[in-house]
Coordinates of C-alpha atoms and ligand atoms in Angstrom, one line a residue:
M4 CA 51.8 108.8 85.0
D5 CA 50.7 109.2 81.5
R6 CA 53.8 108.2 79.4
R7 CA 52.1 108.9 76.1
E8 CA 51.0 112.4 77.1
F9 CA 54.5 113.1 78.3
L10 CA 56.2 112.0 75.1
R11 CA 53.8 114.1 73.1
Y12 CA 54.6 117.1 75.2
N13 CA 58.2 116.5 74.9
A14 CA 58.0 116.3 71.1
L15 CA 56.9 120.0 71.2
G16 CA 60.6 120.7 71.4
F17 CA 63.0 122.7 73.3
L18 CA 62.4 124.0 76.7
S19 CA 64.8 125.2 79.3
I20 CA 64.2 124.0 82.8
S21 CA 65.8 124.7 86.1
V22 CA 64.8 123.1 89.3
A23 CA 63.3 125.8 91.4
C24 CA 64.3 125.4 95.0
A25 CA 64.4 128.5 97.1
M26 CA 66.6 127.9 100.1
P27 CA 64.8 128.4 103.3
H28 CA 66.8 130.5 105.7
S29 CA 66.6 128.5 108.9
H30 CA 69.1 128.8 111.6
D31 CA 68.5 125.5 113.4
M32 CA 71.7 124.1 112.1
H33 CA 73.9 127.1 112.8
D34 CA 75.7 125.5 115.7
M35 CA 76.6 122.4 113.7
H36 CA 77.9 124.2 110.7
E37 CA 80.6 126.8 110.7
H38 CA 80.0 127.2 107.0
H39 CA 76.4 128.1 107.5
A40 CA 76.9 131.5 106.0
M41 CA 77.8 129.9 102.7
M42 CA 74.6 127.8 102.6
Q43 CA 73.1 129.7 99.7
D44 CA 71.3 128.3 96.8
S45 CA 73.3 126.9 93.9
K46 CA 70.6 125.8 91.7
I47 CA 70.8 123.3 88.9
D48 CA 72.5 125.1 86.0
T49 CA 69.9 126.0 83.4
S50 CA 72.4 125.9 80.6
F51 CA 72.9 122.2 81.4
I52 CA 69.3 121.2 80.8
T53 CA 67.5 120.7 77.6
L54 CA 64.2 119.1 76.9
Q55 CA 65.2 118.3 73.4
E56 CA 65.2 114.5 73.2
N57 CA 66.9 114.2 69.9
I58 CA 70.3 115.5 70.5
A59 CA 72.7 114.4 67.8
L60 CA 75.3 112.3 69.6
F61 CA 78.9 111.9 68.8
D62 CA 79.7 108.9 66.6
P63 CA 81.4 106.4 68.9
K64 CA 83.4 105.1 65.9
K65 CA 85.2 108.5 65.8
F66 CA 86.2 108.2 69.4
P67 CA 89.6 106.7 69.9
N68 CA 89.2 103.0 70.8
N69 CA 90.9 99.6 70.9
E70 CA 94.1 101.0 72.5
N71 CA 95.9 99.4 75.4
L72 CA 94.4 100.2 78.7
K73 CA 96.5 102.8 80.6
P74 CA 96.7 102.7 84.4
L75 CA 95.0 105.6 86.2
S76 CA 97.4 108.5 86.9
L77 CA 98.4 108.7 90.5
L78 CA 98.0 111.7 92.8
H79 CA 101.5 112.1 94.3
S80 CA 102.1 113.0 97.9
Q81 CA 104.2 116.1 98.3
T82 CA 105.7 115.0 101.6
N83 CA 108.4 112.5 102.7
K84 CA 106.9 112.3 106.2
T85 CA 105.9 108.7 107.0
K86 CA 102.3 107.9 107.4
T87 CA 101.3 111.2 105.8
F88 CA 99.7 111.8 102.4
S89 CA 99.7 115.5 101.4
A90 CA 98.7 116.7 98.0
T91 CA 96.9 119.5 96.1
I92 CA 94.0 119.2 93.7
E93 CA 92.9 122.0 91.5
I94 CA 89.4 121.8 90.0
K95 CA 89.1 123.7 86.8
E96 CA 87.3 124.0 83.5
Q97 CA 89.5 122.9 80.7
E98 CA 89.4 121.9 77.1
L99 CA 90.7 118.4 76.6
E100 CA 91.5 116.8 73.3
L101 CA 89.5 113.6 73.9
V102 CA 89.0 113.3 70.1
K103 CA 91.8 114.2 67.8
G104 CA 91.3 117.8 66.5
K105 CA 88.4 118.5 68.8
K106 CA 88.4 120.5 72.1
T107 CA 85.9 119.2 74.6
K108 CA 85.1 121.5 77.5
C109 CA 85.4 119.5 80.7
Y110 CA 85.7 120.0 84.4
T111 CA 88.9 118.4 85.6
Y112 CA 90.8 117.4 88.8
N113 CA 94.4 118.4 88.1
G114 CA 93.7 118.5 84.4
L115 CA 92.6 114.9 84.2
V116 CA 89.4 113.0 83.3
P117 CA 89.0 110.7 85.2
G118 CA 90.7 112.5 88.1
P119 CA 94.0 111.2 89.6
K120 CA 93.9 108.0 91.7
I121 CA 94.5 108.6 95.4
E122 CA 96.2 105.7 97.1
V123 CA 96.8 105.7 100.8
Y124 CA 97.3 103.3 103.7
E125 CA 95.3 102.5 106.8
G126 CA 96.5 104.8 109.6
D127 CA 97.7 107.5 107.2
E128 CA 97.1 111.2 107.9
V129 CA 95.6 112.7 104.7
I130 CA 95.9 116.4 103.9
I131 CA 94.4 117.5 100.6
N132 CA 94.4 121.1 99.6
V133 CA 91.6 121.8 97.1
K134 CA 91.6 124.8 94.9
N135 CA 88.3 125.5 93.2
S136 CA 89.0 127.4 90.0
L137 CA 85.5 126.8 88.6
N138 CA 82.9 129.5 88.3
E139 CA 80.6 127.6 90.6
A140 CA 80.7 126.1 94.1
T141 CA 81.8 122.5 94.5
T142 CA 82.9 120.1 97.3
I143 CA 84.9 116.8 97.3
H144 CA 83.1 113.9 98.9
W145 CA 85.2 110.9 99.7
H146 CA 82.6 108.3 98.8
G147 CA 82.5 105.5 101.3
V148 CA 85.7 106.5 103.2
P149 CA 85.1 106.8 107.0
V150 CA 86.1 110.4 107.4
P151 CA 84.6 112.9 109.9
P152 CA 81.5 114.7 108.5
S153 CA 83.2 118.1 108.6
Q154 CA 85.8 116.7 106.1
D155 CA 83.4 114.7 103.9
G156 CA 82.4 117.4 101.4
N157 CA 78.8 117.7 102.5
P158 CA 76.6 120.0 100.4
H159 CA 76.5 122.2 103.5
D160 CA 80.2 123.0 103.1
P161 CA 80.7 124.3 99.6
I162 CA 84.1 125.5 98.3
L163 CA 83.1 128.7 96.7
P164 CA 84.5 129.7 93.3
N165 CA 88.1 130.8 93.5
T166 CA 88.6 129.8 97.0
Q167 CA 90.4 126.8 98.6
R168 CA 90.0 124.5 101.5
T169 CA 92.0 121.7 103.0
Y170 CA 90.4 118.4 103.7
H171 CA 92.2 116.7 106.6
F172 CA 91.5 113.3 108.0
T173 CA 93.1 110.1 109.3
I174 CA 92.4 106.7 107.6
P175 CA 91.0 104.3 110.2
Q176 CA 92.4 100.8 110.6
G177 CA 90.3 98.2 109.0
S178 CA 89.0 100.5 106.2
A179 CA 91.2 99.1 103.4
G180 CA 88.9 99.1 100.3
T181 CA 88.0 100.5 96.9
Y182 CA 86.4 104.0 97.1
W183 CA 86.0 107.0 94.9
Y184 CA 85.7 110.8 95.2
H185 CA 83.3 113.2 93.5
P186 CA 81.7 116.6 93.9
H187 CA 78.6 116.9 96.2
P188 CA 77.3 120.4 95.9
H189 CA 73.5 120.6 96.3
Y190 CA 71.6 120.6 92.9
T191 CA 74.8 120.3 90.7
T192 CA 76.4 117.0 91.6
G193 CA 75.1 115.3 88.5
K194 CA 76.2 118.1 86.3
Q195 CA 79.7 118.3 87.7
V196 CA 80.2 114.5 87.5
A197 CA 79.0 114.5 83.9
M198 CA 81.5 117.3 83.1
G199 CA 84.3 114.9 84.2
L200 CA 84.8 115.2 88.0
A201 CA 85.4 111.8 89.6
G202 CA 88.4 109.8 90.7
A203 CA 89.5 106.6 92.4
F204 CA 90.4 106.4 96.1
V205 CA 92.1 103.2 97.3
I206 CA 92.9 102.4 100.8
K207 CA 95.5 99.6 101.3
A208 CA 96.3 97.6 104.4
K209 CA 99.9 97.1 105.6
N210 CA 99.2 93.4 106.1
D211 CA 97.0 92.4 103.3
V212 CA 96.3 88.7 102.8
L213 CA 96.4 89.4 99.0
S214 CA 99.6 91.4 98.9
H215 CA 101.1 88.8 96.5
L216 CA 98.7 90.0 93.8
K217 CA 99.4 92.9 91.4
E218 CA 96.6 95.3 90.9
Q219 CA 94.7 96.9 88.1
D220 CA 91.8 99.4 88.2
W221 CA 88.9 99.4 85.8
F222 CA 87.3 102.8 86.5
I223 CA 84.1 102.8 84.5
S224 CA 82.4 106.1 83.7
D225 CA 80.1 107.3 80.9
L226 CA 80.5 110.3 78.8
G227 CA 77.7 112.0 76.8
L228 CA 79.0 113.9 73.9
D229 CA 77.1 115.7 71.2
N230 CA 78.1 115.5 67.5
N231 CA 80.4 118.5 68.1
A232 CA 82.3 116.5 70.8
Q233 CA 80.9 118.7 73.6
I234 CA 79.4 117.3 76.8
R235 CA 75.7 117.4 76.1
A236 CA 73.0 118.8 78.4
N237 CA 70.5 116.6 80.2
T238 CA 67.2 115.8 78.7
L239 CA 64.0 115.4 80.6
G240 CA 64.4 111.7 80.3
D241 CA 67.8 112.1 82.0
W242 CA 66.2 114.0 84.9
L243 CA 63.6 111.3 85.3
N244 CA 65.8 108.2 85.0
G245 CA 69.3 109.5 85.6
R246 CA 71.7 110.5 82.8
E247 CA 73.5 107.8 80.9
G248 CA 76.4 108.9 78.6
H249 CA 76.5 106.8 75.4
L250 CA 80.3 106.4 75.6
V251 CA 81.1 104.0 78.4
L252 CA 84.8 104.3 79.3
I253 CA 87.3 102.3 81.3
N254 CA 90.0 104.6 82.8
G255 CA 88.7 107.2 80.3
Q256 CA 89.2 104.9 77.3
L257 CA 86.6 103.5 74.9
Q258 CA 86.7 99.7 74.4
P259 CA 90.4 99.4 75.4
K260 CA 92.5 96.2 75.1
I261 CA 93.2 94.9 78.5
S262 CA 95.9 92.4 79.1
I263 CA 96.1 90.6 82.4
D264 CA 99.6 89.1 82.5
E265 CA 100.3 88.8 86.2
R266 CA 98.3 87.4 89.0
Q267 CA 96.0 90.3 89.2
R268 CA 93.5 91.7 91.6
I269 CA 91.1 93.9 89.6
R270 CA 89.3 96.8 91.3
I271 CA 86.1 97.7 89.3
Y272 CA 84.3 100.9 89.9
N273 CA 80.9 102.0 88.5
C274 CA 81.3 105.7 88.6
C275 CA 78.5 106.5 86.1
S276 CA 75.7 108.8 87.3
A277 CA 73.0 106.4 86.5
R278 CA 74.2 103.5 84.3
Y279 CA 73.8 100.0 85.7
L280 CA 76.5 97.5 84.7
K281 CA 76.1 93.7 84.4
L282 CA 79.5 92.5 83.4
R283 CA 80.1 89.3 81.5
A284 CA 83.0 87.9 79.5
Q285 CA 82.8 84.7 77.6
G286 CA 84.7 81.8 79.2
V287 CA 85.5 83.9 82.2
K288 CA 84.5 83.4 85.8
F289 CA 84.8 86.3 88.2
V290 CA 86.1 85.4 91.6
I291 CA 84.8 88.1 93.9
I292 CA 87.2 89.0 96.7
G293 CA 86.0 92.4 97.7
T294 CA 83.1 94.9 97.6
D295 CA 82.8 98.7 98.4
G296 CA 84.3 98.4 101.8
G297 CA 87.1 95.9 101.2
L298 CA 87.6 92.2 101.4
I299 CA 84.6 89.9 101.7
E300 CA 84.4 86.8 104.0
K301 CA 85.6 84.3 101.4
P302 CA 86.1 84.2 97.6
I303 CA 82.9 83.6 95.7
T304 CA 82.9 82.6 92.0
Q305 CA 80.3 84.1 89.7
Q306 CA 79.6 84.3 85.9
E307 CA 78.4 87.8 86.1
I308 CA 79.0 91.0 88.0
F309 CA 76.2 93.4 88.8
L310 CA 77.3 96.9 89.6
A311 CA 74.6 99.6 90.4
P312 CA 75.8 103.2 90.1
S313 CA 78.5 103.9 92.5
S314 CA 79.2 100.3 93.5
R315 CA 82.7 98.8 93.4
I316 CA 84.0 95.2 93.4
E317 CA 87.3 93.4 93.5
V318 CA 87.8 90.3 91.5
V319 CA 90.4 87.9 90.1
L320 CA 89.6 86.2 86.8
Q321 CA 89.5 82.5 85.9
S322 CA 89.4 81.9 82.2
S323 CA 89.2 79.0 79.9
K324 CA 89.9 81.3 77.0
L325 CA 93.1 83.3 76.7
S326 CA 92.6 85.9 74.0
D327 CA 90.0 88.1 72.3
I328 CA 87.6 87.8 75.2
K329 CA 84.9 90.4 74.9
L330 CA 84.0 92.1 78.2
E331 CA 80.4 93.2 77.9
S332 CA 77.8 94.9 79.9
I333 CA 74.5 92.9 79.5
Y334 CA 71.3 94.9 79.2
Y335 CA 69.6 95.4 82.5
D336 CA 66.0 96.5 82.7
R337 CA 65.6 99.0 85.5
D338 CA 62.1 100.1 84.5
K339 CA 62.8 103.6 83.2
M340 CA 60.1 106.2 82.8
M341 CA 59.2 107.4 79.4
I342 CA 62.2 105.8 77.7
Q343 CA 62.4 102.8 75.4
D344 CA 65.9 101.3 75.8
S345 CA 67.4 99.5 72.8
K346 CA 68.2 96.6 75.1
E347 CA 71.5 96.0 73.5
N348 CA 74.6 94.6 75.2
L349 CA 77.5 96.9 75.3
L350 CA 81.1 96.0 74.4
L351 CA 83.4 97.5 77.1
A352 CA 86.8 96.0 76.4
T353 CA 88.7 93.1 74.9
L354 CA 90.6 91.0 77.4
Q355 CA 93.8 89.1 76.9
I356 CA 94.5 86.7 79.8
K357 CA 98.0 85.3 80.2
Q358 CA 97.8 84.3 83.8
R359 CA 97.1 81.2 85.8
P360 CA 94.5 81.9 88.4
P361 CA 96.2 82.9 91.6
T362 CA 95.7 80.8 94.7
L363 CA 93.6 82.6 97.3
P364 CA 93.2 82.0 101.0
S365 CA 89.9 80.4 101.9
V366 CA 89.1 83.1 104.4
L367 CA 89.8 86.7 103.5
R368 CA 88.3 88.5 106.4
T369 CA 86.3 87.7 109.6
F370 CA 83.1 89.5 110.5
D371 CA 81.7 89.9 113.9
T372 CA 78.0 90.2 114.5
K373 CA 76.5 92.7 116.9
K374 CA 72.9 92.9 117.7
P375 CA 71.1 96.1 116.6
K376 CA 70.0 98.5 119.3
A377 CA 68.0 100.8 117.1
F378 CA 65.8 100.4 114.0
K379 CA 65.1 102.7 111.2
Q380 CA 63.1 102.7 108.0
V381 CA 63.7 104.6 104.7
V382 CA 61.0 104.4 102.0
M383 CA 61.9 105.4 98.5
S384 CA 59.0 106.6 96.4
E385 CA 58.0 108.6 93.3
D386 CA 55.1 111.0 93.2
H387 CA 53.5 110.3 89.8
M388 CA 50.8 112.8 90.4
Q389 CA 53.5 115.3 89.5
M390 CA 53.4 113.9 85.9
H391 CA 49.7 114.5 85.6
G392 CA 48.5 117.0 83.0
M393 CA 52.1 117.7 82.1
S394 CA 51.3 119.0 78.7
K395 CA 49.3 121.9 80.2
K396 CA 51.9 122.9 82.6
T397 CA 53.9 126.1 82.4
Q398 CA 57.7 125.8 82.5
E399 CA 57.6 126.9 86.1
E400 CA 55.1 124.2 87.0
I401 CA 57.3 121.6 85.3
K402 CA 60.2 122.7 87.4
Q403 CA 58.1 122.3 90.5
S404 CA 56.9 118.9 89.4
L405 CA 60.4 117.5 88.8
A406 CA 61.6 118.9 92.1
N407 CA 58.7 117.1 93.9
M408 CA 58.9 113.7 92.3
F409 CA 61.6 111.7 94.1
L410 CA 61.0 111.2 97.7
L411 CA 62.6 109.6 100.8
N412 CA 60.1 108.9 103.6
G413 CA 57.6 111.0 101.6
K414 CA 59.8 114.1 101.5
V415 CA 62.0 116.1 99.2
Y416 CA 65.5 116.9 100.6
D417 CA 65.8 120.0 102.8
M418 CA 69.3 120.9 103.8
N419 CA 68.1 122.4 107.0
R420 CA 65.9 119.5 108.2
I421 CA 67.2 116.6 110.2
D422 CA 65.4 113.5 109.0
L423 CA 66.9 110.8 111.3
T424 CA 69.3 110.7 114.2
S425 CA 71.7 108.0 115.4
R426 CA 74.2 107.6 118.2
V427 CA 77.9 107.3 117.7
G428 CA 79.0 103.6 117.7
E429 CA 75.5 102.2 118.1
V430 CA 74.6 99.3 115.8
E431 CA 71.4 99.9 113.9
E432 CA 69.2 97.9 111.6
W433 CA 67.8 99.9 108.7
S434 CA 65.0 98.7 106.5
I435 CA 65.2 100.3 103.1
V436 CA 62.0 99.9 101.0
N437 CA 61.6 100.8 97.4
K438 CA 57.9 101.7 96.9
S439 CA 58.4 103.0 93.4
H440 CA 58.4 101.4 90.0
M441 CA 62.0 101.9 89.1
D442 CA 65.3 100.7 90.6
H443 CA 67.1 103.1 93.0
P444 CA 70.6 102.6 94.4
F445 CA 70.6 103.5 98.1
H446 CA 73.8 105.1 99.6
I447 CA 74.7 106.3 103.0
H448 CA 77.7 108.4 104.0
G449 CA 80.4 107.8 106.6
A450 CA 80.1 104.1 107.2
Q451 CA 79.9 100.7 105.6
F452 CA 77.0 98.4 106.2
E453 CA 76.3 94.7 105.9
V454 CA 73.2 93.4 104.1
I455 CA 71.1 91.2 106.4
S456 CA 68.3 90.2 104.1
T457 CA 66.5 91.0 100.9
T458 CA 62.8 90.6 100.5
L459 CA 61.0 90.6 97.1
K460 CA 57.4 89.4 96.4
G461 CA 57.1 88.0 99.9
K462 CA 60.3 85.9 99.5
T463 CA 63.2 86.7 101.8
T464 CA 66.7 85.7 100.9
L465 CA 69.9 85.9 102.9
P466 CA 73.1 87.2 101.3
Q467 CA 75.4 84.7 99.7
F468 CA 78.4 86.0 101.5
R469 CA 79.3 88.6 104.2
A470 CA 80.6 91.9 102.8
F471 CA 80.6 95.6 103.4
Y472 CA 78.8 98.1 101.2
D473 CA 78.0 101.8 101.1
T474 CA 75.6 101.5 98.2
I475 CA 73.0 98.9 97.5
N476 CA 70.5 98.6 94.7
L477 CA 66.7 98.2 95.3
K478 CA 64.4 96.9 92.7
P479 CA 60.8 98.0 92.7
N480 CA 59.0 96.7 95.7
Q481 CA 62.2 95.3 97.2
E482 CA 63.0 95.6 100.9
I483 CA 66.6 95.3 102.1
K484 CA 67.7 95.2 105.7
I485 CA 71.1 96.5 106.5
R486 CA 73.2 96.7 109.7
I487 CA 75.3 99.8 110.2
A488 CA 77.1 101.9 112.9
Q489 CA 78.3 105.4 112.5
N490 CA 81.6 106.2 114.2
F491 CA 81.7 110.0 114.0
E492 CA 79.6 112.7 115.4
G493 CA 78.0 115.1 112.9
L494 CA 75.8 115.3 109.8
R495 CA 75.6 112.6 107.2
M496 CA 73.5 112.2 104.0
F497 CA 71.7 109.2 102.7
H498 CA 70.4 109.2 99.2
C499 CA 69.6 107.6 95.9
H500 CA 72.9 107.5 94.0
I501 CA 71.3 108.2 90.6
L502 CA 72.9 111.6 90.7
E503 CA 69.9 113.4 89.1
H504 CA 67.6 111.9 91.7
E505 CA 69.9 113.1 94.4
D506 CA 70.0 116.6 92.9
L507 CA 66.2 116.6 92.6
G508 CA 66.0 115.9 96.4
M509 CA 65.9 112.1 96.9
M510 CA 68.2 112.6 99.9
G511 CA 67.9 112.9 103.7
N512 CA 70.0 114.2 106.6
L513 CA 71.2 111.9 109.4
M514 CA 72.4 113.6 112.5
V515 CA 74.9 111.4 114.5
T516 CA 75.1 112.5 118.1
K517 CA 77.3 111.4 121.1
T518 CA 76.0 108.5 123.2
Ligands
C2O1257 CU1 78.8 109.2 96.3 CU2 76.5 111.4 98.8 O1 77.6 110.3 97.5
CU1258 CU1 78.9 109.1 99.7
CU1259 CU1 66.8 107.1 92.3

């Protein structure tokens, strides 16, 4: 692509874009989807897109900061029945006073940004009634949680405006871990998350080897506000690289003071649409105890934590310093298109540590190894021909170009096409290859996977520890092999978890069938 030409074009100013994607009306999936009749197009909202690259941003100094970290609000169960979690979530547009004296239009789960934390136990029956009071379709996807496809908020099952639906599933044994939930409607996931929709979902185990530790959540999201404290539209750079809000928040707070005064287990979530986090705190060592899908094999000590969009990690801290410890996110170069990053490190919080490091068992979890029976490959790529001659394109042609740029196995997502098929319970080895020039985090629905090996520049490395993930980052030209088994019949998605790439079609359908 010609970066300079693109910048020049961009400087021409304001242009409104929508991603043109007419929904083909195919009936092949009719049998699999009772909601087929609702599979209409819900295109990217044009009002949410701007090509103006110089939006005046809200001054971070005017955003409340340096206050004590508040725990996430909990979603309360409305039943006393044992082993049952039953609750209601209303999704609505609402003005929140994020900044004193200013009303920011947000989308909220029960009036909250971030949404309420859901905490359940393995074996629980979960019944969540969702009322969509937005003027647009949405879904709730239980990211990483092993729920049946019909209950997983697939884009094929939208909750239309002013309607409700009940998600109903049972939490499998062995799935204790740190998850999250967010919307997943086709074309508008990125927008709805940017507007405020995302929440934590924690599954606990009845006999947890770490039950002696108290817990804390660091739910990290980023908010992009304009100078009028309104959530800003996406720029073309956002569509190409994924949107990064300039206010990086923990539990909705800017640069909070966090005090760790008990023996604490900290669950850290990267729920940003596209922002990569590389956490570091002076004098602090992070003892990793868990990843996306729960406890890892054994505790591993690291100086730094890398969290691609959508990744989660569980840690305990070891510190030689006790107060005024700066928690920072170190600049990570992910080879963005068109954009020159300032390469600055970001202050996320100030830590106060009053604990002695807890003693941890030497083994946290055992993993068994099963040989794969099937093999698959997913190639991530970008079609840079789409950028060619951009300055001469009409608005309609630009839309088409964006909607044809981000590919999996050479194709743009089609809701009605099955890209891959798997059998229930069968162990598979997937090779994910990034043949593009930018990082992309790969995510698959419905099951956790283990990383088997990583290959970059001809050098293959084995993972440092055994762990379960549902999202894994790939650097340009990297290949990662994973082992996975799907345990439910039905339709799953796999995609890049930079939400703008997902919306632009860097996604595929996996059909899981009976053996
Ligand atoms: Cu959080 Cu389809 O993903
Ligand atoms: Cu997911
Ligand atoms: Cu991507």
